[in-house]
Coordinates of N, CA and C and ligand atoms in Angstrom, one line a residue:
M1 N 0.8 -1.2 0.0 CA 0.0 0.0 0.0 C 0.9 1.3 0.0
G2 N 0.4 2.3 -0.7 CA 1.2 3.5 -0.8 C 1.0 4.4 0.4
G3 N 1.3 5.7 0.1 CA 1.3 6.7 1.3 C 0.0 6.6 2.1
K4 N 0.1 7.0 3.3 CA -1.1 6.9 4.2 C -1.9 8.2 3.9
I5 N -3.2 8.0 4.1 CA -4.2 9.0 3.8 C -4.7 9.7 5.1
F6 N -4.4 10.9 5.3 CA -4.7 11.7 6.5 C -5.9 12.6 6.2
A7 N -7.0 12.4 6.9 CA -8.2 13.3 6.6 C -7.9 14.6 7.3
H8 N -7.8 15.7 6.5 CA -7.5 17.0 7.0 C -8.6 17.7 7.8
R9 N -8.5 17.9 9.0 CA -9.5 18.4 9.9 C -10.7 17.5 9.9
G10 N -10.5 16.2 9.7 CA -11.5 15.2 9.4 C -11.8 15.2 8.0
A11 N -13.0 14.6 7.6 CA -13.3 14.6 6.1 C -14.0 16.0 5.9
S12 N -13.1 17.0 5.8 CA -13.7 18.4 5.9 C -14.3 18.9 4.7
Q13 N -14.3 18.2 3.6 CA -15.1 18.6 2.4 C -16.5 18.2 2.6
L14 N -16.8 17.2 3.4 CA -18.1 16.6 3.5 C -18.9 17.0 4.8
A15 N -18.1 17.5 5.8 CA -18.8 17.9 7.1 C -17.9 19.0 7.7
P16 N -18.5 19.7 8.7 CA -17.8 20.9 9.2 C -16.5 20.4 9.9
E17 N -15.4 21.1 9.5 CA -14.0 20.8 9.9 C -13.9 20.7 11.4
N18 N -13.0 19.7 11.8 CA -12.7 19.6 13.2 C -13.9 19.3 14.1
T19 N -14.9 18.7 13.6 CA -16.1 18.3 14.5 C -16.2 16.8 14.4
M20 N -17.0 16.3 15.3 CA -17.2 14.9 15.4 C -17.8 14.3 14.1
P21 N -18.8 15.0 13.4 CA -19.3 14.4 12.1 C -18.1 14.3 11.1
A22 N -17.2 15.2 11.1 CA -16.1 15.1 10.1 C -15.1 14.0 10.5
F23 N -14.9 13.8 11.8 CA -14.1 12.7 12.2 C -14.7 11.4 12.0
E24 N -16.0 11.3 12.3 CA -16.8 10.0 12.0 C -16.7 9.6 10.6
L25 N -16.9 10.6 9.7 CA -16.9 10.4 8.3 C -15.5 9.9 7.8
A26 N -14.5 10.5 8.3 CA -13.1 10.1 8.0 C -12.9 8.6 8.3
Y27 N -13.4 8.2 9.5 CA -13.3 6.8 9.9 C -14.1 5.9 9.0
Q28 N -15.4 6.3 8.7 CA -16.2 5.5 7.8 C -15.6 5.4 6.4
L29 N -15.0 6.4 6.0 CA -14.4 6.4 4.6 C -13.0 5.7 4.6
K30 N -12.7 5.2 5.7 CA -11.5 4.4 5.8 C -10.2 5.2 5.6
A31 N -10.1 6.4 6.1 CA -8.9 7.1 6.1 C -7.9 6.4 7.0
D32 N -6.6 6.5 6.8 CA -5.7 5.8 7.7 C -5.5 6.7 8.9
A33 N -5.7 8.0 8.8 CA -5.3 8.9 9.9 C -6.2 10.1 9.9
I34 N -6.2 10.8 11.0 CA -7.0 12.1 11.1 C -6.0 13.2 11.5
E35 N -6.0 14.3 10.7 CA -5.2 15.5 11.1 C -6.2 16.5 11.8
T36 N -5.7 17.1 12.9 CA -6.6 18.1 13.5 C -5.7 19.1 14.2
D37 N -6.3 20.2 14.6 CA -5.6 21.4 15.1 C -5.9 21.6 16.6
V38 N -4.9 21.8 17.4 CA -5.1 22.0 18.8 C -4.8 23.4 19.3
Q39 N -5.7 24.0 20.0 CA -5.5 25.3 20.7 C -6.0 25.2 22.1
L40 N -5.7 26.3 22.9 CA -6.2 26.3 24.3 C -7.3 27.3 24.6
T41 N -8.2 27.0 25.4 CA -9.3 27.9 25.8 C -8.7 28.8 26.9
K42 N -9.5 29.7 27.4 CA -9.1 30.7 28.5 C -8.7 29.9 29.7
D43 N -9.5 28.8 30.0 CA -9.2 28.0 31.2 C -8.2 26.8 30.8
R44 N -7.5 26.9 29.7 CA -6.4 26.1 29.3 C -6.8 24.6 29.0
I45 N -8.0 24.5 28.4 CA -8.4 23.1 28.0 C -8.1 23.0 26.5
P46 N -7.4 21.9 26.1 CA -7.1 21.8 24.7 C -8.3 21.4 23.9
V47 N -8.6 22.2 22.8 CA -9.8 22.0 22.0 C -9.3 22.0 20.5
L48 N -10.1 21.4 19.6 CA -9.7 21.1 18.2 C -10.4 22.2 17.4
F49 N -9.6 23.1 16.9 CA -10.1 24.3 16.2 C -9.0 24.9 15.3
H50 N -9.3 25.3 14.1 CA -8.3 25.7 13.1 C -8.0 27.2 13.3
D51 N -8.9 28.1 13.1 CA -8.6 29.5 13.1 C -8.4 30.0 14.6
I52 N -7.7 31.1 14.7 CA -7.5 31.6 16.1 C -8.8 32.4 16.5
R53 N -9.6 32.8 15.6 CA -10.9 33.4 15.9 C -12.0 32.4 15.6
L54 N -13.1 32.7 16.3 CA -14.3 31.8 16.2 C -15.1 32.2 14.9
N55 N -14.9 33.4 14.4 CA -15.8 34.0 13.4 C -16.2 33.2 12.2
R56 N -15.3 32.5 11.6 CA -15.6 31.8 10.3 C -16.5 30.6 10.5
T57 N -16.2 29.8 11.6 CA -16.9 28.5 11.7 C -17.8 28.3 12.9
T58 N -18.1 29.5 13.6 CA -19.1 29.3 14.6 C -20.1 30.5 14.6
N59 N -21.0 30.5 15.5 CA -22.0 31.6 15.6 C -21.5 32.7 16.6
Q60 N -20.2 32.7 16.9 CA -19.7 33.7 17.9 C -18.5 34.4 17.2
K61 N -18.2 35.6 17.7 CA -17.0 36.3 17.3 C -16.0 36.4 18.4
G62 N -14.7 36.5 18.0 CA -13.7 36.7 19.0 C -12.7 35.6 19.0
Y63 N -11.7 35.7 19.9 CA -10.6 34.7 19.9 C -11.0 33.5 20.8
I64 N -10.6 32.3 20.3 CA -10.8 31.1 21.1 C -10.2 31.2 22.5
K65 N -9.0 31.9 22.6 CA -8.3 32.0 23.8 C -9.0 32.8 24.9
D66 N -10.0 33.6 24.5 CA -10.8 34.4 25.4 C -12.0 33.8 25.9
F67 N -12.3 32.6 25.5 CA -13.6 31.9 26.0 C -13.2 30.7 26.8
T68 N -14.0 30.4 27.9 CA -13.8 29.2 28.6 C -14.3 28.0 27.8
Y69 N -13.9 26.8 28.2 CA -14.4 25.6 27.6 C -15.9 25.5 27.7
E70 N -16.4 25.8 28.9 CA -17.8 25.7 29.1 C -18.6 26.7 28.1
Q71 N -18.0 27.9 27.9 CA -18.7 28.8 27.0 C -18.6 28.3 25.5
L72 N -17.5 27.7 25.2 CA -17.3 27.2 23.8 C -18.3 26.0 23.5
T73 N -18.6 25.2 24.5 CA -19.4 24.0 24.3 C -20.8 24.5 23.9
K74 N -21.2 25.7 24.2 CA -22.6 26.2 23.8 C -22.6 26.7 22.4
L75 N -21.5 26.9 21.7 CA -21.5 27.4 20.4 C -21.9 26.4 19.3
D76 N -22.4 27.0 18.2 CA -22.7 26.1 17.0 C -21.6 26.2 16.0
A77 N -20.9 25.0 15.8 CA -19.8 25.0 14.9 C -20.1 24.2 13.7
G78 N -21.4 24.1 13.4 CA -21.8 23.3 12.3 C -22.7 24.0 11.2
S79 N -23.5 25.0 11.7 CA -24.4 25.5 10.8 C -23.8 26.4 9.7
W80 N -22.6 26.9 9.9 CA -21.9 27.7 8.8 C -21.7 26.8 7.6
F81 N -21.6 25.5 7.9 CA -21.3 24.5 6.8 C -22.5 24.1 6.1
S82 N -23.5 23.7 6.9 CA -24.8 23.3 6.3 C -25.9 23.2 7.4
K83 N -27.1 23.4 7.1 CA -28.2 23.3 8.1 C -28.3 22.0 8.7
K84 N -27.8 21.0 8.0 CA -27.8 19.6 8.5 C -27.0 19.5 9.8
Y85 N -26.0 20.4 9.9 CA -25.1 20.2 11.1 C -25.4 21.3 12.2
I86 N -26.6 21.9 12.2 CA -26.9 22.8 13.3 C -26.8 22.1 14.6
G87 N -26.1 22.8 15.5 CA -26.0 22.3 16.9 C -24.7 21.5 17.1
T88 N -23.9 21.3 16.0 CA -22.6 20.6 16.2 C -21.7 21.4 17.0
S89 N -21.0 20.8 18.0 CA -20.2 21.6 18.9 C -18.7 21.4 18.6
I90 N -17.9 22.3 19.3 CA -16.5 22.3 19.3 C -16.1 21.1 20.1
V91 N -15.0 20.4 19.7 CA -14.6 19.1 20.4 C -13.4 19.4 21.2
S92 N -13.4 18.8 22.4 CA -12.1 18.9 23.2 C -11.2 17.8 22.8
L93 N -9.9 18.0 23.0 CA -8.9 16.9 22.7 C -9.2 15.7 23.5
E94 N -9.6 15.8 24.7 CA -10.0 14.7 25.5 C -11.1 13.8 24.9
D95 N -12.2 14.5 24.5 CA -13.3 13.8 23.9 C -12.9 13.1 22.6
F96 N -12.0 13.8 21.9 CA -11.6 13.2 20.6 C -10.8 11.9 20.9
L97 N -9.8 12.0 21.8 CA -9.0 10.8 22.1 C -9.8 9.7 22.6
K98 N -10.8 10.0 23.4 CA -11.7 9.0 23.9 C -12.4 8.2 22.8
W99 N -12.9 9.0 21.8 CA -13.6 8.5 20.7 C -12.6 7.6 19.8
V100 N -11.4 8.1 19.6 CA -10.5 7.4 18.7 C -9.8 6.2 19.3
E101 N -9.9 6.1 20.6 CA -9.2 5.1 21.4 C -9.3 3.7 20.8
D102 N -10.6 3.3 20.5 CA -10.8 1.9 20.0 C -10.8 1.8 18.5
K103 N -10.3 2.8 17.8 CA -10.4 2.8 16.3 C -9.0 2.7 15.8
P104 N -8.8 2.0 14.7 CA -7.4 1.8 14.1 C -6.9 3.0 13.3
L105 N -7.0 4.2 13.9 CA -6.6 5.4 13.2 C -5.3 5.9 13.8
M106 N -4.4 6.5 12.9 CA -3.3 7.3 13.4 C -3.8 8.7 13.5
I107 N -3.1 9.5 14.3 CA -3.6 10.8 14.6 C -2.5 11.8 14.4
N108 N -2.7 12.9 13.7 CA -1.8 14.0 13.6 C -2.3 15.2 14.3
L109 N -1.7 15.5 15.5 CA -2.2 16.7 16.2 C -1.3 17.9 15.9
E110 N -1.9 18.8 15.2 CA -1.1 20.0 14.9 C -1.3 21.0 16.0
L111 N -0.2 21.4 16.6 CA -0.2 22.4 17.7 C -0.3 23.7 17.0
K112 N -1.4 24.4 17.2 CA -1.7 25.7 16.4 C -1.1 26.8 17.3
N113 N 0.2 26.9 17.3 CA 0.9 27.9 18.1 C 1.9 28.8 17.4
H114 N 1.6 29.0 16.1 CA 2.5 29.9 15.3 C 1.9 31.3 15.3
K115 N 0.7 31.5 15.5 CA 0.1 32.9 15.6 C 0.0 33.3 17.0
I116 N -0.5 32.4 17.8 CA -0.6 32.7 19.3 C 0.3 31.7 20.0
A117 N 1.2 32.2 20.7 CA 2.2 31.2 21.4 C 1.6 30.7 22.7
Y118 N 0.6 29.8 22.6 CA 0.0 29.3 23.8 C 1.0 28.8 24.8
K119 N 1.1 29.3 26.0 CA 2.0 28.9 27.0 C 1.7 27.5 27.4
H120 N 2.7 26.6 27.5 CA 2.5 25.2 28.0 C 1.6 24.4 27.1
L121 N 1.3 24.8 25.9 CA 0.5 23.9 25.0 C 1.1 22.5 24.9
E122 N 2.5 22.5 24.7 CA 3.2 21.2 24.5 C 2.9 20.3 25.7
E123 N 3.2 20.9 26.9 CA 3.0 20.0 28.1 C 1.6 19.5 28.3
I124 N 0.6 20.4 28.0 CA -0.8 20.0 28.2 C -1.2 18.9 27.3
V125 N -0.7 19.0 26.0 CA -1.1 18.0 25.0 C -0.3 16.7 25.3
L126 N 0.9 16.8 25.7 CA 1.7 15.6 26.0 C 1.1 14.8 27.2
E127 N 0.6 15.6 28.2 CA 0.0 14.9 29.4 C -1.2 14.1 29.0
M128 N -2.0 14.7 28.1 CA -3.2 14.1 27.6 C -2.9 12.8 26.9
I129 N -1.9 12.9 26.0 CA -1.5 11.7 25.2 C -1.0 10.6 26.1
E130 N -0.3 11.0 27.1 CA 0.3 10.0 28.1 C -0.9 9.3 28.9
Y131 N -1.9 10.1 29.3 CA -3.0 9.6 30.0 C -3.7 8.5 29.2
F132 N -3.8 8.7 27.8 CA -4.5 7.8 27.0 C -3.5 6.7 26.4
Q133 N -2.3 6.8 26.8 CA -1.2 5.9 26.3 C -1.3 5.7 24.8
M134 N -1.3 6.8 24.1 CA -1.4 6.8 22.6 C -0.1 7.2 21.9
E135 N 1.0 7.2 22.6 CA 2.2 7.7 22.1 C 2.6 7.2 20.7
E136 N 2.3 5.9 20.5 CA 2.7 5.2 19.2 C 1.8 5.6 18.0
R137 N 0.6 6.1 18.3 CA -0.3 6.4 17.2 C -0.4 7.9 16.9
I138 N 0.4 8.6 17.5 CA 0.3 10.1 17.3 C 1.5 10.7 16.7
I139 N 1.3 11.6 15.8 CA 2.3 12.5 15.2 C 2.0 13.9 15.6
L140 N 2.9 14.6 16.2 CA 2.7 16.0 16.5 C 3.3 16.8 15.4
S141 N 2.8 18.0 15.2 CA 3.4 18.9 14.2 C 3.1 20.3 14.6
S142 N 4.0 21.2 14.1 CA 3.8 22.6 14.3 C 4.6 23.4 13.3
F143 N 4.0 24.6 12.9 CA 4.7 25.6 12.0 C 5.7 26.4 12.8
N144 N 5.6 26.3 14.2 CA 6.5 27.1 15.0 C 7.8 26.3 15.3
P145 N 8.9 26.8 14.8 CA 10.2 26.1 15.0 C 10.5 25.9 16.5
A146 N 10.3 26.9 17.3 CA 10.6 26.9 18.7 C 9.8 25.8 19.4
S147 N 8.5 25.6 19.0 CA 7.7 24.6 19.6 C 8.2 23.2 19.2
V148 N 8.7 23.0 17.9 CA 9.2 21.8 17.5 C 10.5 21.5 18.4
Q149 N 11.3 22.5 18.6 CA 12.5 22.3 19.4 C 12.1 21.9 20.8
R150 N 11.1 22.5 21.4 CA 10.7 22.2 22.8 C 10.2 20.7 22.8
L151 N 9.4 20.4 21.8 CA 8.8 19.0 21.8 C 9.9 18.0 21.7
A152 N 10.9 18.3 20.9 CA 12.0 17.3 20.7 C 12.8 17.0 22.0
K153 N 12.8 18.0 22.9 CA 13.5 17.9 24.2 C 12.5 17.1 25.2
M154 N 11.2 17.2 24.9 CA 10.3 16.7 25.9 C 9.8 15.3 25.6
T155 N 9.8 14.8 24.4 CA 9.2 13.6 24.1 C 9.8 12.8 22.9
H156 N 9.6 11.5 22.9 CA 10.0 10.7 21.7 C 8.9 10.5 20.7
I157 N 7.8 11.1 21.0 CA 6.7 11.0 20.0 C 7.1 11.6 18.7
Q158 N 6.7 11.0 17.6 CA 7.1 11.6 16.3 C 6.7 13.0 16.1
T159 N 7.6 13.9 15.8 CA 7.2 15.3 15.7 C 7.6 15.9 14.3
A160 N 6.7 16.5 13.6 CA 7.0 17.0 12.3 C 7.1 18.5 12.3
F161 N 8.1 19.0 11.6 CA 8.1 20.4 11.3 C 7.2 20.7 10.1
L162 N 6.3 21.6 10.3 CA 5.3 21.9 9.3 C 5.6 23.2 8.6
T163 N 5.6 23.2 7.3 CA 6.0 24.4 6.6 C 5.4 24.6 5.2
S164 N 5.3 25.9 4.8 CA 4.9 26.2 3.5 C 6.0 27.1 2.8
K165 N 7.1 27.3 3.6 CA 8.2 28.2 3.1 C 9.3 27.4 2.4
R166 N 9.7 27.9 1.3 CA 10.8 27.3 0.5 C 12.1 27.6 1.2
R167 N 13.0 26.6 1.3 CA 14.4 26.8 1.6 C 15.1 25.5 1.1
T168 N 16.3 25.7 0.6 CA 17.0 24.6 -0.1 C 17.4 23.5 0.9
D169 N 17.7 23.9 2.1 CA 18.2 23.0 3.1 C 17.0 22.5 4.1
L170 N 15.8 22.5 3.6 CA 14.7 22.3 4.4 C 14.7 21.0 5.3
V171 N 15.1 19.9 4.6 CA 15.2 18.6 5.4 C 16.2 18.7 6.5
E172 N 17.3 19.2 6.2 CA 18.4 19.4 7.1 C 18.0 20.3 8.3
Y173 N 17.3 21.4 7.9 CA 16.8 22.4 8.9 C 15.9 21.8 9.8
A174 N 14.9 21.0 9.3 CA 13.9 20.4 10.1 C 14.6 19.4 11.1
Q175 N 15.6 18.7 10.6 CA 16.3 17.8 11.5 C 17.1 18.5 12.6
S176 N 17.6 19.7 12.2 CA 18.4 20.5 13.2 C 17.5 21.0 14.3
L177 N 16.2 21.1 14.0 CA 15.2 21.5 15.1 C 14.9 20.4 16.0
G178 N 15.2 19.2 15.6 CA 14.9 18.0 16.4 C 13.7 17.3 15.8
A179 N 13.1 17.8 14.7 CA 12.0 17.1 14.1 C 12.4 15.7 13.6
T180 N 11.4 14.8 13.7 CA 11.6 13.5 13.1 C 10.8 13.2 11.9
A181 N 10.1 14.2 11.4 CA 9.3 14.1 10.2 C 9.1 15.5 9.6
L182 N 8.7 15.6 8.4 CA 8.5 16.8 7.7 C 7.2 16.9 7.0
H183 N 6.4 17.9 7.3 CA 5.1 18.1 6.6 C 5.2 19.3 5.8
I184 N 5.0 19.2 4.5 CA 5.2 20.3 3.6 C 3.9 20.6 2.8
Q185 N 3.8 21.9 2.5 CA 2.7 22.3 1.5 C 3.1 21.7 0.2
Y186 N 2.0 21.4 -0.6 CA 2.2 20.7 -1.9 C 3.2 21.4 -2.8
R187 N 3.2 22.7 -2.8 CA 4.1 23.4 -3.8 C 5.6 23.2 -3.5
L188 N 5.9 22.7 -2.3 CA 7.3 22.4 -2.0 C 7.7 21.0 -2.4
L189 N 6.8 20.2 -3.0 CA 7.1 18.9 -3.4 C 7.8 19.0 -4.8
R190 N 9.1 19.3 -4.8 CA 9.9 19.5 -6.0 C 11.3 19.1 -5.7
G191 N 12.1 19.1 -6.8 CA 13.5 18.8 -6.7 C 13.7 17.4 -6.1
N192 N 14.6 17.3 -5.2 CA 14.8 15.9 -4.7 C 14.5 15.8 -3.2
I193 N 13.4 16.5 -2.8 CA 13.0 16.5 -1.4 C 12.6 15.2 -0.9
V194 N 12.0 14.4 -1.8 CA 11.6 13.0 -1.4 C 12.9 12.2 -1.1
E195 N 13.9 12.3 -1.9 CA 15.1 11.5 -1.7 C 15.8 12.0 -0.5
Q196 N 15.9 13.4 -0.3 CA 16.6 13.9 0.8 C 16.0 13.5 2.1
S197 N 14.6 13.5 2.2 CA 14.0 13.1 3.4 C 14.2 11.6 3.7
R198 N 14.2 10.8 2.6 CA 14.4 9.4 2.8 C 15.8 9.1 3.3
N199 N 16.8 9.8 2.7 CA 18.2 9.7 3.1 C 18.4 10.0 4.6
R200 N 17.6 10.9 5.1 CA 17.7 11.3 6.5 C 16.7 10.6 7.4
N201 N 16.0 9.6 6.8 CA 15.0 8.8 7.5 C 13.9 9.6 8.2
M202 N 13.5 10.7 7.4 CA 12.4 11.5 7.9 C 11.2 11.3 7.1
P203 N 10.1 10.7 7.6 CA 8.9 10.6 6.9 C 8.4 12.0 6.3
L204 N 8.0 12.0 5.0 CA 7.6 13.2 4.4 C 6.1 13.1 4.1
R205 N 5.4 14.1 4.6 CA 3.9 14.1 4.3 C 3.6 15.5 3.7
V206 N 2.5 15.5 2.8 CA 2.2 16.7 2.0 C 0.8 17.1 2.3
Y207 N 0.6 18.4 2.4 CA -0.7 19.0 2.6 C -1.0 20.1 1.6
T208 N -2.2 20.6 1.4 CA -3.4 19.9 1.5 C -3.8 19.5 0.1
V209 N -3.8 18.2 -0.2 CA -3.8 17.7 -1.5 C -5.2 17.2 -1.8
N210 N -5.9 17.9 -2.7 CA -7.3 17.5 -3.0 C -7.5 17.2 -4.5
K211 N -6.7 17.7 -5.3 CA -6.9 17.5 -6.8 C -6.4 16.1 -7.2
R212 N -7.1 15.5 -8.1 CA -6.7 14.1 -8.6 C -5.3 14.0 -9.1
R213 N -4.9 15.0 -9.9 CA -3.5 15.0 -10.5 C -2.5 15.1 -9.4
Q214 N -2.8 16.0 -8.4 CA -1.8 16.2 -7.3 C -1.7 15.0 -6.4
L215 N -2.9 14.4 -6.1 CA -2.9 13.2 -5.3 C -2.1 12.1 -6.0
L216 N -2.3 11.9 -7.3 CA -1.6 10.9 -8.0 C -0.1 11.1 -7.9
R217 N 0.3 12.3 -8.1 CA 1.7 12.7 -8.1 C 2.3 12.3 -6.7
C218 N 1.6 12.6 -5.7 CA 2.1 12.3 -4.3 C 2.3 10.8 -4.1
F219 N 1.3 10.1 -4.6 CA 1.4 8.6 -4.5 C 2.6 8.1 -5.3
Q220 N 2.7 8.6 -6.5 CA 3.8 8.1 -7.4 C 5.1 8.4 -6.8
K221 N 5.2 9.6 -6.2 CA 6.5 10.0 -5.6 C 6.8 9.3 -4.3
K222 N 5.8 8.5 -3.9 CA 5.9 7.7 -2.7 C 6.1 8.5 -1.4
C223 N 5.3 9.6 -1.4 CA 5.3 10.4 -0.1 C 4.7 9.5 1.0
D224 N 5.2 9.7 2.2 CA 4.7 8.8 3.3 C 3.3 9.1 3.7
G225 N 2.8 10.3 3.5 CA 1.5 10.7 3.9 C 1.0 11.8 3.0
I226 N -0.4 11.8 2.8 CA -1.1 12.8 2.1 C -2.2 13.3 2.9
I227 N -2.1 14.6 3.2 CA -3.1 15.2 4.1 C -4.2 15.9 3.2
T228 N -5.4 15.4 3.2 CA -6.4 15.7 2.2 C -7.8 16.0 2.9
D229 N -8.6 16.9 2.3 CA -9.9 17.1 2.7 C -10.9 16.0 2.1
V230 N -10.3 15.2 1.2 CA -11.2 14.3 0.4 C -10.6 12.8 0.5
P231 N -10.6 12.3 1.7 CA -10.0 11.0 1.9 C -10.6 9.9 1.0
H232 N -11.9 10.0 0.7 CA -12.5 9.0 -0.2 C -12.0 9.0 -1.6
K233 N -11.7 10.3 -2.1 CA -11.1 10.4 -3.4 C -9.7 9.9 -3.4
A234 N -9.0 10.2 -2.4 CA -7.6 9.7 -2.3 C -7.5 8.2 -2.3
Q235 N -8.5 7.6 -1.6 CA -8.6 6.1 -1.5 C -8.8 5.5 -2.9
R236 N -9.7 6.1 -3.6 CA -10.1 5.6 -5.0 C -8.8 5.6 -5.8
I237 N -8.1 6.7 -5.8 CA -6.9 6.9 -6.6 C -5.8 5.8 -6.2
R238 N -5.7 5.7 -4.9 CA -4.7 4.7 -4.5 C -5.0 3.3 -4.9
N239 N -6.3 3.0 -4.8 CA -6.8 1.6 -5.2 C -6.7 1.4 -6.7
L240 N -7.2 2.4 -7.4 CA -7.3 2.3 -8.9 C -5.9 2.1 -9.5
F241 N -4.9 2.8 -9.0 CA -3.6 2.6 -9.6 C -2.7 1.6 -8.8
R242 N -3.3 1.0 -7.8 CA -2.6 0.0 -7.0 C -1.3 0.6 -6.6
I243 N -1.3 1.8 -6.1 CA -0.1 2.4 -5.7 C 0.3 2.0 -4.3
Ligands
G3P1 O1 -1.2 19.9 9.0 C1 -1.2 20.3 7.7 C2 -2.2 21.5 7.5 O2 -3.3 21.3 8.2 C3 -1.5 22.8 7.9 O3 -2.3 23.9 7.5 O4 -3.7 25.8 7.9 O5 -4.7 23.6 7.2 O6 -3.8 23.9 9.5 P1 -3.7 24.3 8.1
CA2 CA1 -3.8 21.8 10.5

């Protein structure tokens, strides 16, 4: 079997991103893994949410960091996507890990700390993972190089440096931060990055790949993972070409 299929924010083309319906669909569509984003509430509860503001995907305005978990549970994080999902709520990391516990899914937790440097986000997430004993099934990632460096000192859990920025020594740079994997934006899949990451024993995963031609190219190049909003489409391509 070819590269692993990661459902980006769950099956986010079919259901509201980072909510239980999107995660359930990813599981039903037989994704190999789920990618999701972690931030902290005002009372320091880790929750799964992409934007730093609530505005785009809920019925509230403001920053996620300014609301308590209790306040956030009352918001509607589904109706922006479709009426079908009215009443869908924001999910805590704890509830997500409880749900995923008995399912054969890998998990990529992206620590969303490149715009807001949530203090102790790494420690809080690591404690939760330890509680559920899920170290082997989790890949951590961050766009924040300092967070990757902190994680490398704190844990043996696979940690990816996440980037959309071009640099010629990217694989070497990621390794110098202490990252054990590299997650790149699709446009960085060029030159000999696949060979370079293989030579350094760093799994290479690519985001966010939704187009058929791009999915096919990632599989053909033998990327280790493809982070996609359309896990069902990626599955079809992987099966069809027996990649
Ligand atoms: O983890 C890959 C990808 O999710 C990073 O970008 O903005 O979708 O979180 P973004
Ligand atoms: Ca993400």
